Amino acid sequence: MSESTLAIGGKAPSFELEGVLHKNFNTYKLPHSDGKWTLLLFYPLDFTFVCPTEIVAFSDADNRFKELNTNLYGISVDSKFTHLAWTETDRSQGGVGDINFPLLADLNKTVARSYGVLIEDAGVALRGLFLIDDEGMVQHATINNLAVGRGVDETIRLIQAFQHAKQSGEVCPADWTPGSETMKPDPNGLKEYAQGKHR
């Protein structure tokens, strides 16, 4: 795996890539600087096996991400033309169809390298997922090996938890979901939480 310039809690590496959305090519400068959260979904290659299942699942949930002020971007080392062909291929034939978020072309592999997900020997990215807040800070990162895809529901839960923590100044315990108890990040806060949890 390549060396990364990324640190959790630090500034996300910025970049500019071309991509495709709804059959149109555009240039995307990320992470956002307009008050939105950014979710980067690195994947190995178009026209492979696990990848279309992830892209379709996240695309089908795009409105859920937008409700959380979060924009989603898929990134692989394919060209924008390969991305276009993949989005023009029917899902029943292994394509992804007309998805709801852009697929970005990291053809020279610099973005995958800067986020620490590039497998140098294979020349493809691992399944990296990075949540970047509205100030450009990396709040969460997970990296899967190639064989296992990621889940939408857990990603949504993590966004909700990090946004709640950032807005409230409280911290979210294990398996926190909206409406669940949080705690103040100090010994008394832990004690109050524990007393309520373990009566």
Coordinates of N, CA, C and O in Angstrom, one line a residue:
M1 N 0.8 -1.2 0.0 CA 0.0 0.0 0.0 C 0.9 1.2 0.0 O 2.0 1.2 0.6
S2 N 0.4 2.3 -0.6 CA 1.2 3.5 -0.8 C 1.2 4.4 0.5 O 0.3 4.2 1.4
E3 N 2.2 5.2 0.6 CA 2.3 6.1 1.8 C 1.2 7.2 1.6 O 0.9 7.7 0.5
S4 N 0.6 7.7 2.7 CA -0.5 8.6 2.7 C -0.1 9.9 3.4 O 0.8 10.0 4.2
T5 N -0.7 11.0 2.9 CA -0.5 12.3 3.6 C -1.7 12.6 4.4 O -1.9 13.7 4.9
L6 N -2.5 11.6 4.7 CA -3.8 11.8 5.4 C -3.7 11.5 6.9 O -3.0 10.5 7.2
A7 N -4.3 12.3 7.7 CA -4.4 12.0 9.2 C -5.8 12.2 9.7 O -6.4 13.2 9.3
I8 N -6.3 11.2 10.4 CA -7.6 11.4 11.0 C -7.6 12.6 11.9 O -6.7 12.7 12.8
G9 N -8.6 13.5 11.8 CA -8.6 14.7 12.6 C -7.8 15.8 11.9 O -7.9 17.0 12.4
G10 N -7.1 15.5 10.9 CA -6.3 16.5 10.1 C -7.0 17.0 8.9 O -8.1 16.5 8.5
K11 N -6.4 17.9 8.2 CA -6.9 18.4 6.9 C -6.9 17.3 5.8 O -5.9 16.6 5.7
A12 N -8.0 17.2 5.1 CA -8.0 16.2 4.0 C -7.2 16.7 2.8 O -7.2 17.9 2.5
P13 N -6.5 15.8 2.2 CA -5.7 16.2 1.0 C -6.8 16.7 -0.1 O -7.8 16.1 -0.3
S14 N -6.5 17.9 -0.6 CA -7.4 18.4 -1.6 C -6.9 18.0 -3.0 O -5.8 17.6 -3.2
F15 N -7.9 18.0 -4.0 CA -7.6 17.5 -5.3 C -8.6 18.0 -6.3 O -9.7 18.5 -5.9
E16 N -8.3 17.9 -7.6 CA -9.2 18.2 -8.6 C -9.2 17.1 -9.7 O -8.1 16.7 -10.1
L17 N -10.3 16.5 -10.0 CA -10.4 15.4 -10.9 C -11.6 15.6 -11.8 O -12.6 16.2 -11.5
E18 N -11.4 15.0 -13.0 CA -12.6 15.0 -13.9 C -13.4 13.8 -13.6 O -12.9 12.7 -13.1
G19 N -14.7 13.9 -13.9 CA -15.6 12.8 -13.6 C -16.8 12.8 -14.5 O -17.0 13.7 -15.3
V20 N -17.7 11.8 -14.3 CA -18.9 11.8 -15.1 C -20.1 11.6 -14.2 O -20.1 11.0 -13.2
L21 N -21.2 12.4 -14.6 CA -22.5 12.3 -13.9 C -23.5 12.5 -14.9 O -23.5 13.6 -15.6
H22 N -24.5 11.6 -15.0 CA -25.6 11.7 -15.9 C -25.1 12.0 -17.4 O -25.6 12.9 -18.1
K23 N -24.1 11.2 -17.7 CA -23.5 11.3 -19.1 C -22.8 12.5 -19.5 O -22.4 12.8 -20.6
N24 N -22.5 13.4 -18.5 CA -21.8 14.6 -18.7 C -20.5 14.6 -18.0 O -20.4 14.2 -16.8
F25 N -19.4 15.1 -18.6 CA -18.1 15.3 -18.0 C -18.0 16.6 -17.3 O -18.4 17.6 -17.8
N26 N -17.5 16.6 -16.0 CA -17.3 17.8 -15.3 C -16.0 17.7 -14.5 O -15.4 16.6 -14.3
T27 N -15.5 18.8 -14.0 CA -14.3 18.8 -13.1 C -14.8 19.1 -11.7 O -15.6 19.9 -11.4
Y28 N -14.3 18.3 -10.7 CA -14.7 18.4 -9.4 C -13.5 18.7 -8.5 O -12.4 18.1 -8.5
K29 N -13.6 19.8 -7.7 CA -12.6 20.2 -6.8 C -13.0 19.9 -5.4 O -14.1 20.4 -4.9
L30 N -12.3 19.0 -4.7 CA -12.7 18.5 -3.4 C -11.5 18.5 -2.4 O -10.4 18.6 -2.8
P31 N -11.9 18.4 -1.1 CA -13.2 18.3 -0.5 C -13.9 19.7 -0.7 O -13.4 20.7 -1.0
H32 N -15.2 19.6 -0.3 CA -16.1 20.8 -0.4 C -15.6 22.0 0.4 O -15.0 21.8 1.5
S33 N -15.8 23.2 -0.1 CA -15.5 24.4 0.7 C -16.7 25.2 0.8 O -16.7 26.4 1.0
D34 N -17.9 24.6 0.6 CA -19.2 25.4 0.6 C -20.1 24.9 1.7 O -21.3 25.1 1.6
G35 N -19.5 24.4 2.8 CA -20.3 24.0 3.9 C -20.9 22.6 3.9 O -21.7 22.3 4.8
K36 N -20.6 21.9 2.9 CA -21.1 20.5 2.8 C -20.1 19.5 3.3 O -18.9 19.8 3.3
W37 N -20.5 18.4 3.7 CA -19.7 17.3 4.0 C -19.4 16.5 2.8 O -20.2 16.4 1.9
T38 N -18.2 15.8 2.7 CA -17.8 15.0 1.6 C -17.6 13.6 2.0 O -16.9 13.3 3.0
L39 N -18.1 12.7 1.2 CA -17.9 11.3 1.4 C -17.2 10.7 0.1 O -17.8 10.7 -1.0
L40 N -16.0 10.2 0.3 CA -15.2 9.7 -0.8 C -15.3 8.1 -0.8 O -14.9 7.6 0.3
L41 N -15.6 7.5 -1.9 CA -15.8 6.1 -1.9 C -14.8 5.6 -3.0 O -15.1 5.5 -4.2
F42 N -13.6 5.2 -2.5 CA -12.6 4.6 -3.5 C -13.0 3.1 -3.7 O -13.4 2.4 -2.8
Y43 N -12.8 2.7 -5.0 CA -13.0 1.3 -5.3 C -12.0 0.9 -6.4 O -11.5 1.8 -7.1
P44 N -11.8 -0.4 -6.6 CA -10.7 -0.8 -7.5 C -10.9 -0.5 -9.0 O -10.1 0.2 -9.5
L45 N -12.0 -1.0 -9.6 CA -12.1 -0.8 -11.0 C -13.6 -0.9 -11.5 O -14.4 -1.6 -10.8
D46 N -13.9 -0.2 -12.5 CA -15.2 -0.4 -13.2 C -15.3 -1.8 -13.8 O -14.2 -2.4 -14.0
F47 N -16.4 -2.3 -14.1 CA -16.6 -3.5 -14.8 C -16.0 -4.7 -14.0 O -15.5 -5.7 -14.6
T48 N -16.0 -4.6 -12.7 CA -15.6 -5.8 -11.9 C -16.7 -6.4 -11.1 O -17.9 -6.3 -11.6
F49 N -16.5 -6.9 -9.9 CA -17.5 -7.8 -9.3 C -18.2 -7.2 -8.1 O -19.4 -7.0 -8.1
V50 N -17.5 -6.9 -7.1 CA -18.1 -6.3 -5.9 C -18.5 -4.8 -6.2 O -19.5 -4.3 -5.7
C51 N -17.6 -4.2 -7.0 CA -17.8 -2.7 -7.2 C -19.2 -2.3 -7.6 O -19.7 -1.3 -7.0
P52 N -19.8 -2.9 -8.6 CA -21.1 -2.4 -9.0 C -22.2 -2.6 -7.9 O -23.1 -1.7 -7.8
T53 N -22.0 -3.6 -7.0 CA -23.0 -3.7 -5.9 C -22.9 -2.6 -5.0 O -23.9 -2.1 -4.5
E54 N -21.7 -2.1 -4.7 CA -21.5 -0.9 -3.8 C -22.0 0.3 -4.5 O -22.7 1.1 -3.8
I55 N -21.6 0.6 -5.7 CA -22.0 1.8 -6.4 C -23.5 1.9 -6.5 O -24.1 3.0 -6.2
V56 N -24.2 0.8 -6.8 CA -25.6 0.9 -7.0 C -26.3 1.1 -5.6 O -27.2 1.9 -5.5
A57 N -25.8 0.4 -4.5 CA -26.4 0.6 -3.2 C -26.2 2.0 -2.7 O -27.2 2.6 -2.2
F58 N -25.0 2.6 -2.9 CA -24.8 4.0 -2.4 C -25.6 5.0 -3.3 O -26.2 5.9 -2.8
S59 N -25.7 4.7 -4.6 CA -26.5 5.6 -5.4 C -28.0 5.5 -5.1 O -28.6 6.6 -5.0
D60 N -28.5 4.4 -4.8 CA -29.9 4.2 -4.4 C -30.2 5.0 -3.1 O -31.3 5.3 -2.8
A61 N -29.2 5.2 -2.2 CA -29.3 5.9 -1.0 C -28.9 7.4 -1.0 O -28.8 8.0 0.0
D62 N -28.7 7.9 -2.2 CA -28.1 9.2 -2.4 C -28.9 10.3 -1.7 O -28.4 11.2 -1.1
N63 N -30.3 10.2 -1.7 CA -31.1 11.2 -1.0 C -30.9 11.2 0.5 O -30.9 12.2 1.1
R64 N -30.6 10.0 1.0 CA -30.3 9.9 2.5 C -29.0 10.7 2.8 O -28.9 11.3 3.9
F65 N -28.0 10.6 1.9 CA -26.8 11.3 2.2 C -27.0 12.8 2.0 O -26.5 13.6 2.8
K66 N -27.8 13.2 1.0 CA -28.0 14.6 0.8 C -28.8 15.3 1.9 O -28.6 16.4 2.3
E67 N -29.7 14.5 2.5 CA -30.4 15.0 3.7 C -29.5 15.3 4.9 O -29.8 16.1 5.7
L68 N -28.3 14.7 4.9 CA -27.3 14.9 5.9 C -26.3 15.9 5.4 O -25.2 16.0 6.0
N69 N -26.6 16.7 4.4 CA -25.7 17.7 3.9 C -24.4 17.1 3.4 O -23.3 17.7 3.6
T70 N -24.4 15.9 2.9 CA -23.2 15.2 2.5 C -23.3 14.8 1.0 O -24.3 14.2 0.6
N71 N -22.3 15.1 0.3 CA -22.2 14.7 -1.1 C -21.2 13.6 -1.3 O -20.1 13.6 -0.7
L72 N -21.6 12.6 -2.1 CA -20.9 11.4 -2.3 C -20.2 11.4 -3.6 O -20.7 11.9 -4.6
Y73 N -18.9 10.8 -3.7 CA -18.1 10.7 -4.9 C -17.5 9.4 -4.9 O -16.8 9.0 -4.0
G74 N -17.6 8.7 -6.0 CA -16.9 7.4 -6.3 C -15.6 7.8 -7.0 O -15.5 8.7 -7.8
I75 N -14.5 7.1 -6.6 CA -13.2 7.3 -7.3 C -12.5 6.0 -7.6 O -12.4 5.1 -6.7
S76 N -12.1 5.8 -8.8 CA -11.2 4.7 -9.2 C -10.1 5.2 -10.1 O -10.1 6.3 -10.6
V77 N -9.2 4.3 -10.5 CA -8.1 4.6 -11.4 C -8.6 4.5 -12.9 O -7.7 4.7 -13.8
D78 N -9.8 4.3 -13.2 CA -10.3 4.2 -14.5 C -10.4 5.6 -15.1 O -10.4 6.6 -14.4
S79 N -10.5 5.7 -16.5 CA -10.6 7.0 -17.2 C -12.1 7.4 -17.1 O -13.0 6.6 -16.8
K80 N -12.3 8.7 -17.4 CA -13.7 9.2 -17.4 C -14.5 8.5 -18.5 O -15.7 8.3 -18.4
F81 N -13.9 8.0 -19.6 CA -14.6 7.3 -20.7 C -15.0 6.0 -20.2 O -16.1 5.5 -20.6
T82 N -14.2 5.3 -19.4 CA -14.6 4.0 -18.9 C -15.8 4.2 -17.9 O -16.7 3.4 -17.9
H83 N -15.7 5.2 -17.1 CA -16.8 5.5 -16.2 C -18.1 5.7 -17.0 O -19.2 5.2 -16.6
L84 N -18.0 6.5 -18.1 CA -19.1 6.8 -18.9 C -19.7 5.5 -19.4 O -20.9 5.2 -19.4
A85 N -18.8 4.6 -20.0 CA -19.3 3.3 -20.5 C -20.0 2.5 -19.4 O -21.0 1.8 -19.7
W86 N -19.5 2.5 -18.2 CA -20.0 1.7 -17.1 C -21.4 2.2 -16.7 O -22.3 1.4 -16.5
T87 N -21.6 3.6 -16.7 CA -22.9 4.1 -16.4 C -23.9 4.0 -17.5 O -25.1 4.1 -17.3
E88 N -23.4 3.7 -18.7 CA -24.3 3.4 -19.9 C -24.6 1.9 -20.0 O -25.3 1.6 -20.9
T89 N -24.0 1.1 -19.2 CA -24.3 -0.3 -19.2 C -25.4 -0.7 -18.2 O -25.3 -0.3 -17.0
D90 N -26.4 -1.4 -18.6 CA -27.5 -1.8 -17.8 C -27.0 -2.6 -16.5 O -26.1 -3.4 -16.6
R91 N -27.7 -2.4 -15.4 CA -27.3 -3.1 -14.2 C -27.4 -4.6 -14.4 O -26.7 -5.4 -13.8
S92 N -28.4 -5.1 -15.2 CA -28.5 -6.5 -15.4 C -27.3 -7.1 -16.2 O -27.2 -8.3 -16.2
Q93 N -26.5 -6.2 -16.8 CA -25.3 -6.7 -17.5 C -24.0 -6.4 -16.8 O -23.0 -6.4 -17.4
G94 N -24.1 -6.1 -15.5 CA -22.9 -5.8 -14.7 C -22.5 -4.3 -14.7 O -21.5 -4.0 -14.1
G95 N -23.3 -3.5 -15.3 CA -23.1 -2.0 -15.3 C -23.7 -1.4 -14.0 O -24.3 -2.1 -13.2
V96 N -23.7 -0.1 -13.9 CA -24.3 0.6 -12.8 C -25.5 1.5 -13.2 O -26.2 2.0 -12.4
G97 N -25.6 1.6 -14.5 CA -26.7 2.5 -15.0 C -26.5 3.9 -14.7 O -25.3 4.3 -14.3
D98 N -27.5 4.8 -14.8 CA -27.4 6.2 -14.6 C -27.4 6.5 -13.1 O -28.5 6.7 -12.5
I99 N -26.3 6.5 -12.4 CA -26.3 6.7 -10.9 C -26.4 8.1 -10.5 O -26.3 9.0 -11.4
N100 N -26.6 8.3 -9.2 CA -26.9 9.7 -8.7 C -25.7 10.4 -8.1 O -25.9 11.5 -7.6
F101 N -24.5 9.9 -8.3 CA -23.4 10.7 -7.8 C -22.2 10.5 -8.8 O -22.2 9.6 -9.6
P102 N -21.3 11.4 -8.8 CA -20.2 11.4 -9.9 C -19.2 10.3 -9.6 O -18.9 9.9 -8.5
L103 N -18.7 9.7 -10.7 CA -17.6 8.8 -10.6 C -16.3 9.6 -11.2 O -16.4 10.1 -12.3
L104 N -15.3 9.7 -10.3 CA -14.1 10.5 -10.7 C -13.0 9.6 -11.2 O -12.8 8.5 -10.7
A105 N -12.2 10.2 -12.1 CA -11.2 9.5 -12.8 C -9.8 9.8 -12.2 O -9.3 10.9 -12.5
D106 N -9.2 8.9 -11.4 CA -7.9 9.1 -10.8 C -6.9 8.4 -11.6 O -6.2 7.5 -11.2
L107 N -6.8 8.8 -12.9 CA -6.1 8.0 -13.9 C -4.6 7.9 -13.6 O -3.9 6.9 -13.8
N108 N -4.0 9.0 -13.0 CA -2.6 9.0 -12.7 C -2.3 8.5 -11.2 O -1.2 8.5 -10.8
K109 N -3.4 8.1 -10.5 CA -3.3 7.5 -9.2 C -2.9 8.4 -8.1 O -2.6 7.9 -7.0
T110 N -2.8 9.7 -8.3 CA -2.2 10.5 -7.3 C -3.2 10.7 -6.1 O -2.7 10.8 -4.9
V111 N -4.5 10.7 -6.3 CA -5.4 10.9 -5.2 C -5.5 9.6 -4.4 O -5.4 9.7 -3.1
A112 N -5.6 8.4 -5.0 CA -5.5 7.2 -4.3 C -4.3 7.1 -3.4 O -4.3 6.6 -2.3
R113 N -3.1 7.5 -4.0 CA -1.9 7.5 -3.3 C -1.9 8.4 -2.1 O -1.5 8.1 -1.0
S114 N -2.4 9.6 -2.3 CA -2.4 10.6 -1.2 C -3.4 10.2 0.0 O -3.2 10.6 1.1
Y115 N -4.4 9.4 -0.3 CA -5.3 8.9 0.7 C -4.9 7.5 1.2 O -5.6 6.9 2.1
G116 N -3.7 7.0 0.7 CA -3.2 5.8 1.3 C -3.9 4.5 0.9 O -3.8 3.5 1.7
V117 N -4.6 4.5 -0.2 CA -5.4 3.3 -0.5 C -4.9 2.6 -1.8 O -5.4 1.6 -2.2
L118 N -3.8 3.2 -2.4 CA -3.3 2.6 -3.7 C -2.5 1.3 -3.4 O -1.6 1.4 -2.6
I119 N -2.9 0.3 -4.1 CA -2.0 -0.9 -4.1 C -1.0 -0.7 -5.2 O -1.4 -0.9 -6.4
E120 N 0.2 -0.4 -4.9 CA 1.2 0.0 -5.9 C 1.4 -1.1 -7.0 O 1.4 -0.8 -8.2
D121 N 1.6 -2.3 -6.5 CA 1.9 -3.4 -7.5 C 0.7 -3.7 -8.4 O 1.0 -3.9 -9.6
A122 N -0.5 -3.6 -7.9 CA -1.7 -3.9 -8.7 C -2.1 -2.6 -9.5 O -2.9 -2.8 -10.5
G123 N -1.8 -1.5 -9.0 CA -2.2 -0.2 -9.7 C -3.7 0.1 -9.5 O -4.3 0.8 -10.3
V124 N -4.3 -0.4 -8.4 CA -5.7 -0.1 -8.2 C -5.9 0.3 -6.7 O -5.0 0.0 -5.9
A125 N -7.0 0.9 -6.4 CA -7.3 1.3 -5.0 C -8.0 0.2 -4.2 O -8.8 -0.5 -4.7
L126 N -7.7 0.2 -2.9 CA -8.5 -0.6 -2.0 C -9.9 0.1 -1.8 O -10.1 1.2 -2.3
R127 N -10.7 -0.6 -1.1 CA -12.1 0.0 -0.8 C -12.0 1.0 0.3 O -12.3 0.6 1.5
G128 N -11.6 2.2 0.0 CA -11.4 3.2 1.1 C -12.7 4.1 1.1 O -13.2 4.5 0.1
L129 N -13.1 4.4 2.4 CA -14.2 5.3 2.6 C -13.8 6.4 3.5 O -13.3 6.1 4.6
F130 N -13.9 7.6 3.1 CA -13.4 8.8 3.9 C -14.6 9.8 4.1 O -15.1 10.3 3.1
L131 N -14.8 10.1 5.3 CA -15.8 11.2 5.6 C -15.1 12.4 6.0 O -14.3 12.5 7.0
I132 N -15.3 13.5 5.3 CA -14.7 14.8 5.5 C -15.7 15.8 5.9 O -16.7 16.0 5.2
D133 N -15.5 16.6 6.9 CA -16.5 17.5 7.4 C -16.6 18.8 6.6 O -15.9 19.0 5.7
D134 N -17.5 19.7 7.1 CA -17.7 20.9 6.3 C -16.5 21.9 6.5 O -16.6 23.0 5.9
E135 N -15.5 21.6 7.2 CA -14.3 22.4 7.3 C -13.1 21.7 6.7 O -12.0 22.2 6.9
G136 N -13.4 20.6 6.0 CA -12.3 19.9 5.3 C -11.4 19.0 6.2 O -10.4 18.6 5.8
M137 N -11.9 18.6 7.4 CA -11.2 17.8 8.3 C -11.7 16.3 8.1 O -12.9 16.1 8.0
V138 N -10.8 15.4 8.2 CA -11.1 14.0 8.0 C -11.7 13.5 9.4 O -11.0 13.5 10.4
Q139 N -12.9 13.1 9.4 CA -13.6 12.6 10.6 C -13.6 11.1 10.7 O -13.7 10.5 11.8
H140 N -13.5 10.4 9.5 CA -13.6 8.9 9.6 C -13.0 8.4 8.3 O -13.0 8.9 7.3
A141 N -12.3 7.2 8.5 CA -11.8 6.5 7.4 C -11.9 5.0 7.7 O -11.6 4.5 8.8
T142 N -12.3 4.2 6.7 CA -12.2 2.8 6.7 C -11.7 2.3 5.4 O -11.9 2.9 4.4
I143 N -10.9 1.2 5.5 CA -10.3 0.7 4.3 C -10.5 -0.8 4.3 O -10.0 -1.5 5.2
N144 N -11.2 -1.3 3.3 CA -11.5 -2.8 3.2 C -10.5 -3.3 2.1 O -10.2 -2.7 1.1
N145 N -10.1 -4.6 2.3 CA -9.5 -5.3 1.2 C -10.5 -5.5 0.1 O -11.7 -5.3 0.3
L146 N -10.0 -6.0 -1.0 CA -10.8 -6.0 -2.2 C -12.0 -6.9 -2.2 O -13.0 -6.7 -2.9
A147 N -12.0 -8.0 -1.4 CA -13.1 -9.0 -1.5 C -14.4 -8.6 -0.8 O -15.4 -9.3 -1.1
V148 N -14.4 -7.6 0.0 CA -15.6 -7.3 0.8 C -16.1 -5.8 0.6 O -15.3 -4.9 0.8
G149 N -17.4 -5.7 0.3 CA -18.0 -4.4 0.1 C -18.4 -3.7 1.4 O -18.5 -4.3 2.4
R150 N -18.7 -2.4 1.2 CA -19.1 -1.6 2.4 C -20.6 -1.5 2.5 O -21.3 -1.7 1.5
G151 N -21.1 -1.0 3.7 CA -22.6 -1.0 3.9 C -23.1 0.5 4.0 O -22.4 1.3 4.6
V152 N -24.2 0.7 3.4 CA -24.8 2.1 3.4 C -25.3 2.4 4.8 O -25.0 3.5 5.3
D153 N -26.0 1.5 5.5 CA -26.6 1.9 6.8 C -25.6 2.3 7.8 O -25.8 3.3 8.5
E154 N -24.5 1.6 7.9 CA -23.4 1.9 8.8 C -22.8 3.2 8.5 O -22.4 4.1 9.3
T155 N -22.6 3.5 7.2 CA -22.0 4.8 6.7 C -22.9 5.9 7.1 O -22.5 7.0 7.7
I156 N -24.3 5.8 7.0 CA -25.2 6.8 7.4 C -25.1 7.0 8.9 O -25.1 8.2 9.4
R157 N -25.1 5.9 9.6 CA -25.0 6.1 11.1 C -23.7 6.8 11.5 O -23.8 7.7 12.4
L158 N -22.6 6.6 10.9 CA -21.4 7.3 11.2 C -21.5 8.8 10.9 O -21.0 9.6 11.7
I159 N -22.1 9.1 9.7 CA -22.2 10.5 9.4 C -23.1 11.2 10.5 O -22.8 12.3 11.0
Q160 N -24.2 10.6 10.8 CA -25.1 11.1 11.8 C -24.4 11.3 13.2 O -24.5 12.4 13.8
A161 N -23.6 10.4 13.6 CA -22.8 10.4 14.8 C -21.8 11.5 14.8 O -21.7 12.3 15.8
F162 N -21.0 11.6 13.7 CA -20.0 12.6 13.7 C -20.6 14.0 13.6 O -20.1 15.0 14.2
Q163 N -21.7 14.2 12.9 CA -22.3 15.5 12.8 C -22.9 15.9 14.2 O -22.8 17.0 14.6
H164 N -23.5 14.9 14.9 CA -24.1 15.2 16.2 C -22.9 15.6 17.1 O -23.1 16.6 17.9
A165 N -21.8 14.9 17.1 CA -20.7 15.2 18.0 C -20.2 16.6 17.7 O -19.9 17.3 18.6
K166 N -20.0 16.9 16.5 CA -19.5 18.2 16.1 C -20.4 19.3 16.5 O -20.0 20.4 17.0
Q167 N -21.7 19.2 16.3 CA -22.7 20.2 16.7 C -22.9 20.4 18.2 O -23.1 21.5 18.7
S168 N -22.9 19.2 18.9 CA -23.3 19.3 20.3 C -22.1 19.4 21.3 O -22.2 19.8 22.4
G169 N -20.9 18.9 20.8 CA -19.7 18.9 21.7 C -19.8 17.7 22.6 O -18.9 17.5 23.4
E170 N -20.8 16.8 22.4 CA -20.8 15.6 23.2 C -20.2 14.4 22.3 O -19.9 14.6 21.2
V171 N -20.0 13.3 22.9 CA -19.5 12.1 22.2 C -20.5 11.0 22.2 O -21.4 10.9 23.0
C172 N -20.3 10.2 21.2 CA -21.3 9.1 20.9 C -20.8 7.7 21.3 O -19.8 7.3 20.7
P173 N -21.4 7.0 22.2 CA -20.9 5.7 22.6 C -21.2 4.7 21.5 O -21.7 5.0 20.4
A174 N -20.8 3.4 21.8 CA -20.9 2.3 20.8 C -22.3 2.2 20.3 O -23.3 2.3 21.1
D175 N -22.5 2.0 19.0 CA -23.8 1.7 18.4 C -24.8 2.8 18.5 O -26.0 2.7 18.4
W176 N -24.3 4.1 18.8 CA -25.1 5.2 18.9 C -25.9 5.4 17.6 O -25.4 5.3 16.5
T177 N -27.2 5.7 17.8 CA -28.1 6.2 16.7 C -28.8 7.4 17.1 O -28.9 7.7 18.3
P178 N -29.3 8.2 16.2 CA -30.0 9.4 16.6 C -31.1 9.2 17.6 O -31.9 8.3 17.5
G179 N -31.2 10.0 18.6 CA -32.1 9.9 19.7 C -31.6 9.1 20.9 O -32.2 9.1 22.0
S180 N -30.5 8.4 20.7 CA -29.8 7.6 21.8 C -29.1 8.6 22.7 O -28.8 9.7 22.3
E181 N -28.7 8.0 23.9 CA -27.9 8.8 24.8 C -26.5 9.1 24.3 O -25.9 8.3 23.7
T182 N -26.1 10.3 24.6 CA -24.7 10.7 24.4 C -24.1 11.0 25.7 O -24.7 10.8 26.7
M183 N -22.8 11.4 25.7 CA -22.2 11.8 27.0 C -21.3 13.0 26.8 O -20.8 13.2 25.7
K184 N -21.1 13.7 27.9 CA -20.1 14.8 27.9 C -18.7 14.2 28.0 O -18.6 13.2 28.7
P185 N -17.7 14.7 27.3 CA -16.4 14.0 27.2 C -15.6 14.4 28.5 O -14.5 15.0 28.3
D186 N -16.1 14.0 29.6 CA -15.3 14.2 30.9 C -15.7 13.1 31.9 O -16.7 12.4 31.6
P187 N -15.0 12.9 33.0 CA -15.3 11.8 33.9 C -16.7 11.8 34.4 O -17.3 10.8 34.6
N188 N -17.2 13.0 34.7 CA -18.6 13.1 35.2 C -19.6 12.7 34.1 O -20.6 12.0 34.4
G189 N -19.3 13.1 32.9 CA -20.2 12.7 31.8 C -20.2 11.2 31.6 O -21.3 10.6 31.4
L190 N -19.1 10.5 31.7 CA -19.0 9.1 31.6 C -19.8 8.5 32.8 O -20.6 7.5 32.6
K191 N -19.7 9.0 34.0 CA -20.3 8.4 35.2 C -21.9 8.6 35.0 O -22.6 7.6 35.3
E192 N -22.3 9.7 34.5 CA -23.8 9.9 34.3 C -24.3 8.9 33.3 O -25.4 8.3 33.5
Y193 N -23.5 8.8 32.2 CA -24.0 7.9 31.2 C -24.0 6.4 31.7 O -25.0 5.7 31.5
A194 N -22.9 6.0 32.4 CA -22.9 4.7 32.9 C -24.0 4.4 33.9 O -24.5 3.3 33.9
Q195 N -24.3 5.3 34.8 CA -25.3 5.1 35.8 C -26.7 4.9 35.1 O -27.5 4.1 35.5
G196 N -26.9 5.7 34.0 CA -28.2 5.5 33.3 C -28.2 4.2 32.5 O -29.3 3.6 32.3
K197 N -27.1 3.8 32.1 CA -27.0 2.6 31.2 C -27.0 1.3 32.0 O -27.6 0.3 31.6
H198 N -26.4 1.3 33.2 CA -26.2 0.0 34.0 C -26.9 0.0 35.3 O -26.3 -0.4 36.3
R199 N -28.1 0.5 35.4 CA -28.9 0.5 36.6 C -29.3 -0.9 37.0 O -29.6 -1.7 36.1

